[in-house]
Coordinates of C-alpha atoms and ligand atoms in Angstrom, one line a residue:
M1 CA -59.0 -7.6 26.4
H2 CA -60.5 -10.8 27.7
P3 CA -61.6 -10.2 31.1
L4 CA -59.4 -13.1 32.8
V5 CA -56.6 -11.5 31.3
R6 CA -57.4 -8.0 32.5
A7 CA -58.1 -9.3 35.8
F8 CA -55.0 -11.3 36.0
T9 CA -52.9 -8.3 34.9
R10 CA -54.5 -6.3 37.4
S11 CA -53.7 -8.8 40.4
L12 CA -50.1 -9.0 39.3
G13 CA -49.7 -5.5 38.5
Q14 CA -49.7 -4.8 42.4
S15 CA -47.2 -7.2 43.3
R16 CA -43.7 -5.9 43.4
I17 CA -40.5 -7.7 44.2
K18 CA -39.6 -6.0 47.4
L19 CA -35.8 -6.1 48.7
P20 CA -35.4 -8.9 51.3
A21 CA -35.7 -8.7 54.9
R22 CA -33.1 -10.6 57.0
R23 CA -34.5 -14.3 56.5
P24 CA -34.2 -17.2 59.1
L25 CA -32.3 -19.0 56.6
L26 CA -29.5 -16.6 56.7
I27 CA -29.5 -17.3 60.5
A28 CA -29.5 -21.1 59.9
F29 CA -26.4 -20.3 57.5
F30 CA -24.4 -18.7 60.1
A31 CA -25.3 -21.5 62.6
S32 CA -24.2 -24.2 60.4
V33 CA -20.9 -22.2 59.8
L34 CA -20.3 -22.0 63.4
A35 CA -21.1 -25.7 64.2
V36 CA -18.3 -26.4 61.7
L37 CA -15.5 -23.8 62.5
P38 CA -14.8 -25.1 66.1
A39 CA -13.2 -28.1 64.4
G40 CA -10.7 -25.9 62.9
L41 CA -10.0 -28.0 60.1
H42 CA -11.5 -26.0 57.0
A43 CA -11.2 -22.4 58.4
A44 CA -7.7 -21.8 56.9
D45 CA -8.6 -23.3 53.5
A46 CA -8.7 -21.2 50.6
P47 CA -12.4 -21.5 49.3
T48 CA -13.3 -23.4 46.4
I49 CA -14.7 -20.8 44.1
I50 CA -17.3 -21.9 41.4
R51 CA -18.9 -19.5 39.1
I52 CA -22.1 -20.0 37.7
G53 CA -24.0 -18.2 35.1
T54 CA -27.4 -18.2 33.2
I55 CA -28.1 -19.1 29.7
P56 CA -31.5 -18.7 27.4
G57 CA -33.9 -21.5 27.9
L58 CA -34.0 -21.3 31.8
K59 CA -30.9 -22.9 32.3
F60 CA -27.7 -22.5 34.5
D61 CA -24.5 -22.6 32.6
L62 CA -23.1 -25.5 34.6
S63 CA -25.0 -28.7 34.8
E64 CA -22.8 -29.8 37.5
F65 CA -19.6 -29.1 39.6
S66 CA -17.7 -31.0 42.4
V67 CA -16.4 -30.2 45.7
R68 CA -15.1 -31.8 48.8
P69 CA -16.8 -32.7 51.9
S70 CA -16.5 -29.9 54.3
A71 CA -14.9 -27.9 51.9
E72 CA -15.2 -24.0 52.2
V73 CA -17.1 -23.2 49.0
E74 CA -18.0 -19.7 47.6
V75 CA -20.4 -19.9 44.4
I76 CA -20.4 -16.5 42.4
F77 CA -23.8 -16.7 40.5
T78 CA -24.2 -14.1 37.6
N79 CA -27.7 -13.7 36.1
S80 CA -27.0 -12.5 32.4
E81 CA -30.7 -12.8 31.5
E82 CA -33.5 -10.6 31.1
M83 CA -35.6 -12.8 34.1
L84 CA -35.3 -13.0 37.7
H85 CA -33.5 -16.1 39.2
N86 CA -32.0 -17.3 42.3
F87 CA -29.4 -20.2 43.3
V88 CA -30.6 -22.7 45.8
I89 CA -28.7 -25.7 47.1
V90 CA -31.0 -28.5 48.6
K91 CA -30.5 -31.8 50.1
P92 CA -30.3 -34.8 47.7
G93 CA -33.6 -35.9 46.1
T94 CA -35.5 -32.8 46.9
R95 CA -35.2 -30.6 44.0
E96 CA -39.0 -31.2 42.7
T97 CA -40.3 -30.9 46.7
V98 CA -38.7 -27.8 46.9
G99 CA -39.5 -26.3 43.6
L100 CA -43.0 -27.2 44.1
A101 CA -43.0 -25.7 47.5
A102 CA -42.0 -22.4 46.3
L103 CA -45.1 -22.5 43.9
T104 CA -47.3 -22.3 47.0
L105 CA -45.4 -19.6 49.0
G106 CA -48.2 -17.1 48.2
A107 CA -48.1 -13.7 49.7
G108 CA -44.6 -12.9 51.0
A109 CA -42.9 -15.0 48.4
A110 CA -41.1 -12.3 47.2
E111 CA -39.9 -11.4 50.6
R112 CA -38.8 -14.6 51.1
E113 CA -36.6 -14.6 47.8
F114 CA -39.0 -17.4 46.5
V115 CA -37.1 -19.7 48.8
P116 CA -39.8 -22.0 50.8
P117 CA -39.2 -22.7 54.6
T118 CA -38.2 -26.4 54.4
P119 CA -35.0 -27.9 56.1
D120 CA -34.3 -29.4 52.6
V121 CA -33.1 -26.0 51.5
L122 CA -29.4 -26.1 52.6
F123 CA -27.9 -22.5 51.1
S124 CA -29.7 -20.0 49.0
T125 CA -29.0 -16.8 47.5
K126 CA -31.5 -13.8 47.1
V127 CA -33.3 -13.4 44.0
V128 CA -30.8 -11.9 41.5
P129 CA -31.6 -9.3 38.9
A130 CA -30.5 -9.2 35.5
G131 CA -27.0 -8.3 35.1
S132 CA -26.3 -8.8 39.0
S133 CA -24.1 -11.3 40.5
A134 CA -24.6 -12.7 44.2
S135 CA -22.0 -14.6 46.2
L136 CA -22.9 -17.6 48.3
K137 CA -20.4 -18.9 50.9
F138 CA -20.9 -22.1 52.6
T139 CA -19.4 -25.1 54.0
A140 CA -20.2 -28.0 51.8
P141 CA -22.1 -30.9 53.5
A142 CA -19.7 -33.5 55.2
T143 CA -21.7 -36.2 53.7
P144 CA -20.7 -37.2 49.9
G145 CA -23.6 -37.4 47.5
D146 CA -25.5 -35.6 44.8
Y147 CA -26.9 -32.4 46.2
P148 CA -29.1 -30.5 43.4
Y149 CA -29.1 -26.7 42.9
V150 CA -32.1 -25.0 41.3
C151 CA -33.7 -21.8 40.8
T152 CA -37.1 -21.6 42.9
F153 CA -38.5 -18.7 41.2
P154 CA -41.9 -19.9 40.2
G155 CA -41.7 -22.4 37.5
H156 CA -38.0 -22.4 36.9
Y157 CA -37.1 -25.5 38.8
F158 CA -38.9 -27.4 36.2
L159 CA -35.7 -26.4 33.7
M160 CA -33.3 -24.7 36.0
F161 CA -31.1 -27.0 37.9
G162 CA -27.9 -28.7 38.3
T163 CA -26.0 -31.0 40.7
M164 CA -23.3 -30.4 43.3
I165 CA -21.3 -33.4 43.6
V166 CA -19.6 -33.7 47.0
T167 CA -16.9 -36.3 46.7
N168 CA -13.5 -37.1 47.8
D169 CA -12.9 -38.6 44.4
P170 CA -10.8 -36.6 42.0
R171 CA -12.7 -33.9 40.6
P172 CA -14.2 -34.6 37.1
P173 CA -14.4 -31.6 34.8
V174 CA -17.0 -29.2 35.4
K175 CA -19.8 -29.9 32.9
T176 CA -21.8 -27.2 30.8
P177 CA -25.3 -28.0 29.8
L178 CA -25.9 -30.9 27.2
T179 CA -26.4 -29.1 23.9
P180 CA -30.3 -29.4 23.3
A181 CA -31.1 -32.0 20.4
K182 CA -32.8 -28.9 18.8
P183 CA -31.4 -25.5 18.8
V184 CA -33.5 -23.2 21.2
T185 CA -33.8 -19.9 20.2
S186 CA -35.1 -16.9 21.9
S187 CA -35.9 -13.3 20.9
T188 CA -33.6 -11.0 22.7
A189 CA -35.5 -8.1 21.6
P190 CA -35.8 -5.9 24.8
V191 CA -39.1 -4.2 23.7
T192 CA -41.5 -5.1 21.1
T193 CA -44.4 -3.0 20.1
T194 CA -46.7 -3.6 17.4
S195 CA -49.9 -2.1 17.0
G196 CA -51.8 -4.6 14.7
A197 CA -49.0 -4.7 12.1
V198 CA -49.4 -8.0 10.0
T199 CA -45.7 -9.1 9.9
A200 CA -44.7 -11.3 7.2
R201 CA -42.5 -13.3 9.7
A202 CA -43.0 -14.6 13.0
V203 CA -41.9 -12.8 16.2
T204 CA -41.0 -15.0 19.4
T205 CA -40.5 -13.4 22.8
R206 CA -39.7 -15.1 25.9
T207 CA -41.5 -12.8 28.6
F208 CA -43.8 -12.7 31.3
M209 CA -47.5 -13.2 30.2
P210 CA -50.7 -12.8 31.9
A211 CA -52.9 -15.9 32.8
S212 CA -49.8 -18.1 32.1
G213 CA -46.8 -19.5 34.0
P214 CA -43.4 -17.5 34.6
A215 CA -41.8 -19.2 31.6
S216 CA -44.0 -18.0 28.8
I217 CA -43.4 -17.4 25.2
A218 CA -45.4 -14.9 23.1
V219 CA -45.7 -15.8 19.4
Q220 CA -47.0 -13.2 16.7
L221 CA -47.7 -15.2 13.6
P222 CA -47.9 -14.0 10.0
G223 CA -51.3 -13.2 9.6
G224 CA -52.1 -11.2 12.7
V225 CA -52.9 -13.6 15.2
S226 CA -50.4 -14.2 18.2
Y227 CA -50.7 -16.7 21.0
C228 CA -49.1 -17.5 24.4
W229 CA -47.2 -21.0 25.1
D230 CA -46.4 -21.8 28.5
A231 CA -43.0 -23.5 28.5
G232 CA -43.5 -24.6 32.2
A233 CA -46.6 -26.5 31.7
G234 CA -45.6 -27.3 28.3
R235 CA -48.9 -26.0 26.4
F236 CA -50.8 -23.6 24.5
R237 CA -52.4 -21.1 26.6
Y238 CA -54.4 -18.5 24.4
A239 CA -54.7 -16.8 21.5
W240 CA -55.6 -13.1 20.4
T241 CA -56.1 -10.9 17.2
G242 CA -55.1 -7.6 17.0
G243 CA -51.7 -6.4 18.1
Y244 CA -48.7 -8.1 19.6
V245 CA -47.3 -7.6 23.2
T246 CA -46.0 -4.6 24.8
T247 CA -43.1 -5.9 27.4
P248 CA -41.8 -4.0 30.3
A249 CA -38.5 -2.8 30.6
A250 CA -36.4 -5.4 32.5
A251 CA -36.1 -3.4 35.7
E252 CA -39.8 -3.1 36.1
R253 CA -40.3 -6.8 36.2
G254 CA -44.0 -6.5 35.3
L255 CA -46.2 -8.7 32.9
A256 CA -46.3 -8.1 29.2
Q257 CA -49.3 -6.5 27.9
I258 CA -51.6 -7.9 25.4
N259 CA -52.3 -5.4 22.4
G260 CA -55.5 -7.1 21.2
D261 CA -58.5 -9.4 22.2
V262 CA -58.3 -13.1 23.3
F263 CA -60.5 -15.1 21.2
Y264 CA -59.6 -18.4 22.3
E265 CA -58.3 -19.9 25.7
E266 CA -57.4 -23.6 26.1
P267 CA -58.9 -25.0 29.3
A268 CA -56.4 -27.3 30.2
F269 CA -53.5 -29.4 29.0
P270 CA -55.3 -30.8 25.9
L271 CA -53.6 -34.2 25.2
S272 CA -53.6 -37.7 26.8
L273 CA -51.7 -40.5 25.6
G274 CA -52.8 -44.2 25.7
T275 CA -55.9 -46.1 26.5
S276 CA -58.0 -43.6 28.5
P277 CA -58.9 -40.5 27.3
G278 CA -58.5 -37.6 29.6
A279 CA -55.9 -39.1 31.6
K280 CA -53.5 -36.6 33.0
P281 CA -50.1 -37.0 31.9
R282 CA -47.8 -37.9 34.6
Q283 CA -44.6 -35.9 33.1
V284 CA -44.7 -33.0 30.7
D285 CA -41.2 -31.6 30.0
F286 CA -40.8 -28.8 27.7
K287 CA -37.4 -29.6 25.5
G288 CA -37.6 -26.1 23.3
Y289 CA -38.2 -25.0 20.0
T290 CA -37.2 -24.6 16.6
I291 CA -37.8 -22.1 13.9
D292 CA -38.3 -22.3 10.3
A293 CA -37.5 -19.7 7.4
Q294 CA -40.6 -17.7 8.4
R295 CA -39.5 -17.9 12.2
V296 CA -42.5 -19.9 12.9
P297 CA -41.7 -21.8 16.1
E298 CA -42.4 -25.6 16.7
F299 CA -42.4 -26.3 20.4
E300 CA -41.2 -29.6 21.6
T301 CA -42.3 -31.5 25.0
V302 CA -41.9 -35.0 26.1
V303 CA -45.1 -36.2 27.4
D304 CA -44.9 -39.3 29.4
G305 CA -41.9 -40.4 27.3
V306 CA -43.5 -39.6 23.7
T307 CA -42.0 -36.3 22.0
V308 CA -44.8 -34.0 21.0
R309 CA -44.1 -31.2 18.6
E310 CA -46.6 -28.4 18.1
R311 CA -46.7 -25.8 15.4
A312 CA -49.3 -23.1 15.0
E313 CA -50.0 -21.1 12.0
I314 CA -52.5 -18.9 10.0
K315 CA -54.1 -20.1 6.9
D316 CA -57.3 -18.9 5.0
G317 CA -58.3 -17.0 8.2
K318 CA -58.0 -20.3 10.5
L319 CA -55.5 -21.3 13.3
I320 CA -54.1 -24.4 12.5
R321 CA -52.2 -26.3 14.9
R322 CA -50.3 -29.0 13.9
F323 CA -49.1 -32.0 16.4
R324 CA -46.5 -34.6 15.7
T325 CA -45.8 -37.3 17.9
S326 CA -42.9 -39.8 18.2
G327 CA -44.6 -42.5 19.8
E328 CA -46.9 -45.6 19.0
A329 CA -49.5 -44.5 21.6
T330 CA -53.1 -43.2 20.7
V331 CA -53.3 -39.8 21.1
W332 CA -56.5 -38.0 22.5
F333 CA -57.3 -34.3 22.2
A334 CA -59.8 -32.9 24.8
I335 CA -62.3 -30.9 22.5
P336 CA -63.4 -27.4 24.3
S337 CA -66.8 -26.4 24.4
E338 CA -68.4 -25.4 21.3
A339 CA -68.7 -21.8 23.2
D340 CA -65.4 -21.6 24.1
A341 CA -63.9 -22.9 20.6
P342 CA -66.7 -22.6 17.9
G343 CA -65.8 -24.3 14.8
L344 CA -63.1 -26.4 16.1
T345 CA -62.2 -29.5 14.0
A346 CA -59.5 -32.0 13.5
T347 CA -57.9 -33.7 10.6
G348 CA -56.9 -37.6 10.9
G349 CA -58.8 -38.3 14.1
T350 CA -62.5 -39.6 14.9
K351 CA -64.5 -37.6 17.8
Q352 CA -65.3 -39.8 20.6
G353 CA -67.4 -38.1 22.9
A354 CA -65.5 -35.1 24.4
F355 CA -62.3 -36.1 22.4
Y356 CA -60.8 -36.6 19.2
K357 CA -59.1 -40.0 19.0
F358 CA -55.8 -40.1 17.1
A359 CA -54.6 -43.6 16.5
G360 CA -52.0 -45.4 14.2
A361 CA -50.6 -43.1 11.7
A362 CA -53.0 -40.4 12.8
A363 CA -51.3 -40.1 16.2
K364 CA -47.9 -39.3 14.2
E365 CA -49.3 -36.3 12.6
F366 CA -52.5 -34.7 13.0
T367 CA -54.2 -30.7 12.9
I368 CA -56.5 -28.9 15.2
T369 CA -58.2 -26.1 13.4
M370 CA -60.2 -23.3 14.2
P371 CA -61.6 -20.4 12.8
V372 CA -60.0 -16.7 13.7
P373 CA -62.8 -14.3 14.5
P374 CA -62.7 -10.8 12.9
A375 CA -60.5 -8.7 15.4
A376 CA -63.2 -8.0 17.9
P377 CA -63.6 -9.3 21.4
L378 CA -65.7 -12.0 22.3
P379 CA -68.4 -11.0 24.7
A380 CA -67.5 -11.5 28.3
R381 CA -67.9 -15.0 29.8
Ligands
LIG1 CU1 -34.7 -18.7 37.6

C-alpha cells in the first residue's frame, strides 16, 4: 500500500463517531423557544410538519419548503443512505461559511455533530445514521427570508442543501430536487470485495476513501486498475493496481481499504482555464456521472462555468483519461513531476513549461495517458 494511504488509514481508523454530549446549541435552542413563548401567539398552533429524506448523490429529497414567520415547525429528517448526515438551518447567505467552518472543526468535530460553533447556525440535528430519523422542533424566524438548510458533515455542504422559505405569502408547493441533466448512478452494493479479479465491466462504489474527501467514489476499471475520484473536490485523486476496495459495513463508518498498490497520485486539481496556466479555479461544482455499456463512469464538473467531463479507461496497458469541455477557453493541465507520473503524455496539446496547453478544438477534447506499472508498489517516497 502507498505509504500516504497507509498513514491516512491509520490516523482515521482511530477516530470513531461518538454519541453527543449535550451541546451549547441545544441550550441556545431552548433559550430561543423561551424567548418566543411569552408572547403566547404560537404555542397553541399545531406545528407545521416537514418531512425530509435523502437521495443518492448527496442530496436532500426536498430542495425547498415554506413556513410562516414564527410558526412552530417540526422537521422530521430521515437518512435513508449509507452515509452519515445532519440537518442544519442557518442564517440567510451563510451556507458556505458554515459548511467551511465545519471542515475546520478538527478534534471534537464528531462530538459537536459536525456543527460549527457560530451564531449563523440557527437549528440543527445531531448526525443521523443510516436508516434513522431525527426530529427537529423549532420556532421559525420572525423575519421572512430564505434560510438555507445544509448537511455540515465534512464536504457535504457542497451538494447537500436546500432552502427554508419563511414567508407570509401563500405557500408554494414543496419542491423536490431538480432532475440532474445527466443521470446520476451509484452502486448500492453494500460490500464489494475483489482480490485482483479483472472484471469485464467497471464497478463504481460511493464510499469513504483514504486520502480523499468524504464524498469519494471508487472505480474499478476493466483491465485491473482502480481509481479514486473525489466528488467534493471534483477531481481524480489516485489510481492503483491489484484488487479493488473492501468497504466497511455501514455501521462501522470506517474508510474503505484499498486492496492493491497506488501507482499514481494526482498532486492537485490539475486543470486551469483561460490565459494563465496554474490559476486556481474559482469554483468547481460536481454534477454527477454517467455510465456507458461497460459501466465505465464519466464524471461531470463545472469549472468556472465550463462543463468538464472526465472518463478514464485502460487500453494497451495504459491509463487513458479523456477530458471533454464545453467552453471556448484554453485549458491547461499541470504536469506532475516525472517521478510522480513517469511517461505521462497528452494528445492534442503542446507542452509549455510545467503545463500541457490545449487551445481551440484541442480544448474540447484531449487525453492524458500514462503507462500502468505491473502490479507492484512504487518505492516509498
Ligand atoms: Cu450529509
